[in-house]
Structures are given as structure tokens and as C-alpha cells.
């Protein structure tokens, strides 16, 4: 089962049970470097799971793209944005960015199914969205209801009630 559906399901469940505010985001920025680089010719397969870490905890760039590739200006802007969001959340419990180009406020997750889209392809913009991948989540909800996965989703996350940011 895709981790995005699990994250979304947990966020909805926490609306009723969580004692602290929680934030839901989707990292959708596709920069020059990516975890899906396999050492051959670079190909853009979109955003890969954990690509957000390249903008928080970068390792040797040769692991994520050709040896001579470096971050471009947009990539560095995303580094600044991600570091600001995570530093702010660690310090205050509220993820904010101080960059004047981004006026979007990342609000806590609510029954409006709001989330912060962090990037959009090669665009570094932050944008509040509603209805997290609605059709995809509906497909997985229906499949889950028809399988034994429903037990896992209904019983596996009772212990996860601390404040979180899901990306």
C-alpha cells in the first residue's frame, strides 16, 4: 500500500484523537538531483520518495546525478525553504519560512483536507492545496475497504499521537 495513503489516513484519524496541531505537506519539487539517479544518463521520473532529504541533508552529489552536476539557483532556493520550514518547526512547533517570495502560511491539517504543496515540478513555490490527491486516495480507500488492509489502517497507528509534520 502506498505510503502517501497511509500518511493521509493517519492525518485524518488524528483529527479526532491528536492533542497537538499537525501539519501535512507534499514535497513535489523536482530539482536537478534525485534519488532515482542510477549512475547512467539522467532521466526525470518525477519526484522520488525522500527527495526532500536532498534539500535538508545532502550527501555526495554524485550519488544523485552526474559527477559534474551541482545545485542550480532554484535548488538552492528550495534548500533555504526546507531548512527554514524544518528549523521553525523544531524551534516553535510551527513550520514557517521567512522568505519574502513565499507568503503562504502552512496551516495545521483540518477537516478541509488542506496540505502545503512544496514545489511543483521545477517550480519552488509553496501553495496551500485542498483534497490531497483526491482520486488516488479514493481509489486506495475503496481498495483498503475491500481487503484485510483495513485492519492495519484501523489498528496500527494508535500509538502515533505526538505532533508531526508529514511530508
PDB file of C-alpha atoms in Angstrom:
ATOM      1  CA  UNK A   1       0.000   0.000   0.000  1.00  0.00           C
ATOM      2  CA  UNK A   2       1.454   3.399  -0.886  1.00  0.00           C
ATOM      3  CA  UNK A   3       2.903   5.355   1.993  1.00  0.00           C
ATOM      4  CA  UNK A   4       1.026   8.501   0.887  1.00  0.00           C
ATOM      5  CA  UNK A   5      -2.316   6.827   1.515  1.00  0.00           C
ATOM      6  CA  UNK A   6      -1.142   5.650   4.923  1.00  0.00           C
ATOM      7  CA  UNK A   7       0.067   9.149   5.832  1.00  0.00           C
ATOM      8  CA  UNK A   8      -3.203  10.700   4.693  1.00  0.00           C
ATOM      9  CA  UNK A   9      -5.261   8.120   6.608  1.00  0.00           C
ATOM     10  CA  UNK A  10      -3.247   8.735   9.774  1.00  0.00           C
ATOM     11  CA  UNK A  11      -3.698  12.503   9.430  1.00  0.00           C
ATOM     12  CA  UNK A  12      -7.470  12.102   9.125  1.00  0.00           C
ATOM     13  CA  UNK A  13      -7.569   9.754  12.115  1.00  0.00           C
ATOM     14  CA  UNK A  14      -5.530  12.191  14.185  1.00  0.00           C
ATOM     15  CA  UNK A  15      -8.070  14.965  13.593  1.00  0.00           C
ATOM     16  CA  UNK A  16     -10.213  13.283  16.228  1.00  0.00           C
ATOM     17  CA  UNK A  17      -7.530  11.915  18.549  1.00  0.00           C
ATOM     18  CA  UNK A  18      -4.455  14.157  18.461  1.00  0.00           C
ATOM     19  CA  UNK A  19      -3.861  16.593  21.272  1.00  0.00           C
ATOM     20  CA  UNK A  20      -1.482  18.832  19.302  1.00  0.00           C
ATOM     21  CA  UNK A  21      -1.636  20.520  15.909  1.00  0.00           C
ATOM     22  CA  UNK A  22      -0.288  18.541  12.968  1.00  0.00           C
ATOM     23  CA  UNK A  23       0.901  19.716   9.566  1.00  0.00           C
ATOM     24  CA  UNK A  24       0.542  17.844   6.285  1.00  0.00           C
ATOM     25  CA  UNK A  25       2.664  18.593   3.250  1.00  0.00           C
ATOM     26  CA  UNK A  26       3.583  17.084  -0.071  1.00  0.00           C
ATOM     27  CA  UNK A  27       7.091  17.579  -1.414  1.00  0.00           C
ATOM     28  CA  UNK A  28       6.582  17.914  -5.174  1.00  0.00           C
ATOM     29  CA  UNK A  29       9.710  19.825  -6.196  1.00  0.00           C
ATOM     30  CA  UNK A  30      11.857  18.070  -8.817  1.00  0.00           C
ATOM     31  CA  UNK A  31      15.288  19.641  -8.874  1.00  0.00           C
ATOM     32  CA  UNK A  32      18.373  18.626 -10.820  1.00  0.00           C
ATOM     33  CA  UNK A  33      19.367  15.841  -8.438  1.00  0.00           C
ATOM     34  CA  UNK A  34      17.224  12.871  -7.419  1.00  0.00           C
ATOM     35  CA  UNK A  35      17.285   9.608  -5.504  1.00  0.00           C
ATOM     36  CA  UNK A  36      16.153   7.869  -8.694  1.00  0.00           C
ATOM     37  CA  UNK A  37      19.506   8.543 -10.403  1.00  0.00           C
ATOM     38  CA  UNK A  38      21.068   5.172 -11.226  1.00  0.00           C
ATOM     39  CA  UNK A  39      24.502   6.252 -12.457  1.00  0.00           C
ATOM     40  CA  UNK A  40      23.558   6.273 -16.126  1.00  0.00           C
ATOM     41  CA  UNK A  41      22.054   9.018 -18.227  1.00  0.00           C
ATOM     42  CA  UNK A  42      19.874  11.314 -16.118  1.00  0.00           C
ATOM     43  CA  UNK A  43      16.134  10.775 -16.554  1.00  0.00           C
ATOM     44  CA  UNK A  44      13.290  12.706 -14.976  1.00  0.00           C
ATOM     45  CA  UNK A  45      10.878  10.233 -13.414  1.00  0.00           C
ATOM     46  CA  UNK A  46       9.323  12.929 -11.282  1.00  0.00           C
ATOM     47  CA  UNK A  47       9.730  13.378  -7.549  1.00  0.00           C
ATOM     48  CA  UNK A  48      11.037  10.298  -5.764  1.00  0.00           C
ATOM     49  CA  UNK A  49      10.250   9.243  -2.204  1.00  0.00           C
ATOM     50  CA  UNK A  50      12.712  11.004   0.147  1.00  0.00           C
ATOM     51  CA  UNK A  51      13.901  13.567  -2.439  1.00  0.00           C
ATOM     52  CA  UNK A  52      13.084  16.194   0.196  1.00  0.00           C
ATOM     53  CA  UNK A  53      16.142  14.975   2.115  1.00  0.00           C
ATOM     54  CA  UNK A  54      18.406  16.222  -0.688  1.00  0.00           C
ATOM     55  CA  UNK A  55      17.433  19.745   0.411  1.00  0.00           C
ATOM     56  CA  UNK A  56      17.920  19.121   4.132  1.00  0.00           C
ATOM     57  CA  UNK A  57      20.751  16.588   4.475  1.00  0.00           C
ATOM     58  CA  UNK A  58      22.564  16.426   1.151  1.00  0.00           C
ATOM     59  CA  UNK A  59      25.131  13.702   0.630  1.00  0.00           C
ATOM     60  CA  UNK A  60      27.690  13.382  -2.165  1.00  0.00           C
ATOM     61  CA  UNK A  61      26.018  14.826  -5.254  1.00  0.00           C
ATOM     62  CA  UNK A  62      27.482  12.080  -7.443  1.00  0.00           C
ATOM     63  CA  UNK A  63      25.008   9.684  -5.796  1.00  0.00           C
ATOM     64  CA  UNK A  64      22.063  11.752  -7.083  1.00  0.00           C
ATOM     65  CA  UNK A  65      23.214  12.948 -10.518  1.00  0.00           C
ATOM     66  CA  UNK A  66      26.195  13.112 -12.864  1.00  0.00           C
ATOM     67  CA  UNK A  67      29.516  13.937 -11.164  1.00  0.00           C
ATOM     68  CA  UNK A  68      29.708  17.436 -12.661  1.00  0.00           C
ATOM     69  CA  UNK A  69      26.162  18.443 -11.653  1.00  0.00           C
ATOM     70  CA  UNK A  70      25.620  20.970  -8.887  1.00  0.00           C
ATOM     71  CA  UNK A  71      22.558  22.578  -7.394  1.00  0.00           C
ATOM     72  CA  UNK A  72      21.115  25.321  -9.582  1.00  0.00           C
ATOM     73  CA  UNK A  73      19.587  28.577  -8.248  1.00  0.00           C
ATOM     74  CA  UNK A  74      16.139  27.006  -7.822  1.00  0.00           C
ATOM     75  CA  UNK A  75      17.649  24.079  -5.904  1.00  0.00           C
ATOM     76  CA  UNK A  76      19.422  26.472  -3.518  1.00  0.00           C
ATOM     77  CA  UNK A  77      16.150  28.349  -3.020  1.00  0.00           C
ATOM     78  CA  UNK A  78      14.495  25.041  -2.098  1.00  0.00           C
ATOM     79  CA  UNK A  79      17.360  24.285   0.328  1.00  0.00           C
ATOM     80  CA  UNK A  80      16.694  27.630   2.046  1.00  0.00           C
ATOM     81  CA  UNK A  81      12.938  26.987   2.125  1.00  0.00           C
ATOM     82  CA  UNK A  82      13.217  23.469   3.543  1.00  0.00           C
ATOM     83  CA  UNK A  83      15.780  24.460   6.168  1.00  0.00           C
ATOM     84  CA  UNK A  84      13.582  27.384   7.260  1.00  0.00           C
ATOM     85  CA  UNK A  85      10.445  25.214   7.455  1.00  0.00           C
ATOM     86  CA  UNK A  86      12.116  22.466   9.495  1.00  0.00           C
ATOM     87  CA  UNK A  87      14.124  24.826  11.724  1.00  0.00           C
ATOM     88  CA  UNK A  88      10.995  26.812  12.505  1.00  0.00           C
ATOM     89  CA  UNK A  89       9.040  23.641  13.296  1.00  0.00           C
ATOM     90  CA  UNK A  90      11.814  22.323  15.562  1.00  0.00           C
ATOM     91  CA  UNK A  91      12.113  25.629  17.418  1.00  0.00           C
ATOM     92  CA  UNK A  92       8.468  26.689  17.702  1.00  0.00           C
ATOM     93  CA  UNK A  93       6.250  23.785  16.635  1.00  0.00           C
ATOM     94  CA  UNK A  94       5.049  25.853  13.657  1.00  0.00           C
ATOM     95  CA  UNK A  95       6.666  25.421  10.206  1.00  0.00           C
ATOM     96  CA  UNK A  96       7.216  28.874   8.674  1.00  0.00           C
ATOM     97  CA  UNK A  97       9.535  30.368   6.095  1.00  0.00           C
ATOM     98  CA  UNK A  98      10.947  33.870   6.270  1.00  0.00           C
ATOM     99  CA  UNK A  99      11.480  34.141   2.520  1.00  0.00           C
ATOM    100  CA  UNK A 100       9.579  37.176   1.224  1.00  0.00           C
ATOM    101  CA  UNK A 101       8.799  35.352  -2.047  1.00  0.00           C
ATOM    102  CA  UNK A 102       6.549  32.935  -0.154  1.00  0.00           C
ATOM    103  CA  UNK A 103       3.521  34.458   1.531  1.00  0.00           C
ATOM    104  CA  UNK A 104       1.851  31.080   2.024  1.00  0.00           C
ATOM    105  CA  UNK A 105       1.185  30.104   5.607  1.00  0.00           C
ATOM    106  CA  UNK A 106       1.333  26.391   6.344  1.00  0.00           C
ATOM    107  CA  UNK A 107      -1.788  25.874   8.436  1.00  0.00           C
ATOM    108  CA  UNK A 108      -2.397  22.825  10.604  1.00  0.00           C
ATOM    109  CA  UNK A 109      -4.269  19.962   8.942  1.00  0.00           C
ATOM    110  CA  UNK A 110      -8.059  20.233   9.284  1.00  0.00           C
ATOM    111  CA  UNK A 111     -11.219  18.539   8.056  1.00  0.00           C
ATOM    112  CA  UNK A 112     -10.841  20.721   4.929  1.00  0.00           C
ATOM    113  CA  UNK A 113      -8.118  18.241   3.873  1.00  0.00           C
ATOM    114  CA  UNK A 114      -5.568  21.034   3.481  1.00  0.00           C
ATOM    115  CA  UNK A 115      -1.888  20.497   2.849  1.00  0.00           C
ATOM    116  CA  UNK A 116       1.104  22.501   1.727  1.00  0.00           C
ATOM    117  CA  UNK A 117       2.416  21.598  -1.702  1.00  0.00           C
ATOM    118  CA  UNK A 118       6.147  22.231  -1.532  1.00  0.00           C
ATOM    119  CA  UNK A 119       7.219  22.879  -5.100  1.00  0.00           C
ATOM    120  CA  UNK A 120       5.531  21.868  -8.319  1.00  0.00           C
ATOM    121  CA  UNK A 121       7.893  20.206 -10.773  1.00  0.00           C
ATOM    122  CA  UNK A 122      10.796  22.611 -11.201  1.00  0.00           C
ATOM    123  CA  UNK A 123       8.841  25.488  -9.607  1.00  0.00           C
ATOM    124  CA  UNK A 124       9.890  26.180  -5.995  1.00  0.00           C
ATOM    125  CA  UNK A 125       6.601  27.828  -4.991  1.00  0.00           C
ATOM    126  CA  UNK A 126       4.712  26.883  -1.843  1.00  0.00           C
ATOM    127  CA  UNK A 127       0.961  26.582  -2.243  1.00  0.00           C
ATOM    128  CA  UNK A 128      -1.856  25.547   0.085  1.00  0.00           C
ATOM    129  CA  UNK A 129      -3.977  22.863  -1.590  1.00  0.00           C
ATOM    130  CA  UNK A 130      -7.197  21.063  -0.618  1.00  0.00           C
ATOM    131  CA  UNK A 131      -8.260  17.490  -1.306  1.00  0.00           C
ATOM    132  CA  UNK A 132      -4.938  15.622  -1.149  1.00  0.00           C
ATOM    133  CA  UNK A 133      -4.655  13.684  -4.429  1.00  0.00           C
ATOM    134  CA  UNK A 134      -8.382  13.104  -4.085  1.00  0.00           C
ATOM    135  CA  UNK A 135      -8.907  10.496  -6.817  1.00  0.00           C
ATOM    136  CA  UNK A 136      -5.835   8.481  -5.833  1.00  0.00           C
ATOM    137  CA  UNK A 137      -6.833   8.497  -2.142  1.00  0.00           C
ATOM    138  CA  UNK A 138     -10.391   7.458  -3.060  1.00  0.00           C
ATOM    139  CA  UNK A 139      -9.015   4.504  -5.061  1.00  0.00           C
ATOM    140  CA  UNK A 140      -6.915   3.344  -2.099  1.00  0.00           C
ATOM    141  CA  UNK A 141      -9.789   3.899   0.351  1.00  0.00           C
ATOM    142  CA  UNK A 142     -12.011   1.646  -1.761  1.00  0.00           C
ATOM    143  CA  UNK A 143      -9.312  -0.995  -2.197  1.00  0.00           C
ATOM    144  CA  UNK A 144      -8.487  -0.923   1.506  1.00  0.00           C
ATOM    145  CA  UNK A 145     -12.154  -1.354   2.459  1.00  0.00           C
ATOM    146  CA  UNK A 146     -12.325  -4.472   0.285  1.00  0.00           C
ATOM    147  CA  UNK A 147      -9.178  -6.125   1.730  1.00  0.00           C
ATOM    148  CA  UNK A 148      -7.554  -7.081   5.005  1.00  0.00           C
ATOM    149  CA  UNK A 149      -5.508  -3.860   4.876  1.00  0.00           C
ATOM    150  CA  UNK A 150      -8.400  -2.150   6.653  1.00  0.00           C
ATOM    151  CA  UNK A 151      -7.308  -3.909   9.848  1.00  0.00           C
ATOM    152  CA  UNK A 152      -3.809  -2.484   9.542  1.00  0.00           C
ATOM    153  CA  UNK A 153      -5.041   1.050   8.954  1.00  0.00           C
ATOM    154  CA  UNK A 154      -7.578   0.893  11.764  1.00  0.00           C
ATOM    155  CA  UNK A 155      -5.264  -0.616  14.362  1.00  0.00           C
ATOM    156  CA  UNK A 156      -1.621   0.094  13.582  1.00  0.00           C
ATOM    157  CA  UNK A 157      -1.335   3.804  14.288  1.00  0.00           C
ATOM    158  CA  UNK A 158      -2.951   4.187  17.702  1.00  0.00           C
ATOM    159  CA  UNK A 159       0.446   4.896  19.305  1.00  0.00           C
ATOM    160  CA  UNK A 160       1.404   7.692  16.878  1.00  0.00           C
ATOM    161  CA  UNK A 161      -0.227  10.714  18.506  1.00  0.00           C
ATOM    162  CA  UNK A 162       2.671  13.132  19.035  1.00  0.00           C
ATOM    163  CA  UNK A 163       2.859  16.374  16.989  1.00  0.00           C
ATOM    164  CA  UNK A 164       4.065  15.635  13.485  1.00  0.00           C
ATOM    165  CA  UNK A 165       4.800  17.098  10.110  1.00  0.00           C
ATOM    166  CA  UNK A 166       4.083  14.619   7.320  1.00  0.00           C
ATOM    167  CA  UNK A 167       5.790  15.204   4.015  1.00  0.00           C
TER     168      UNK A 167
END
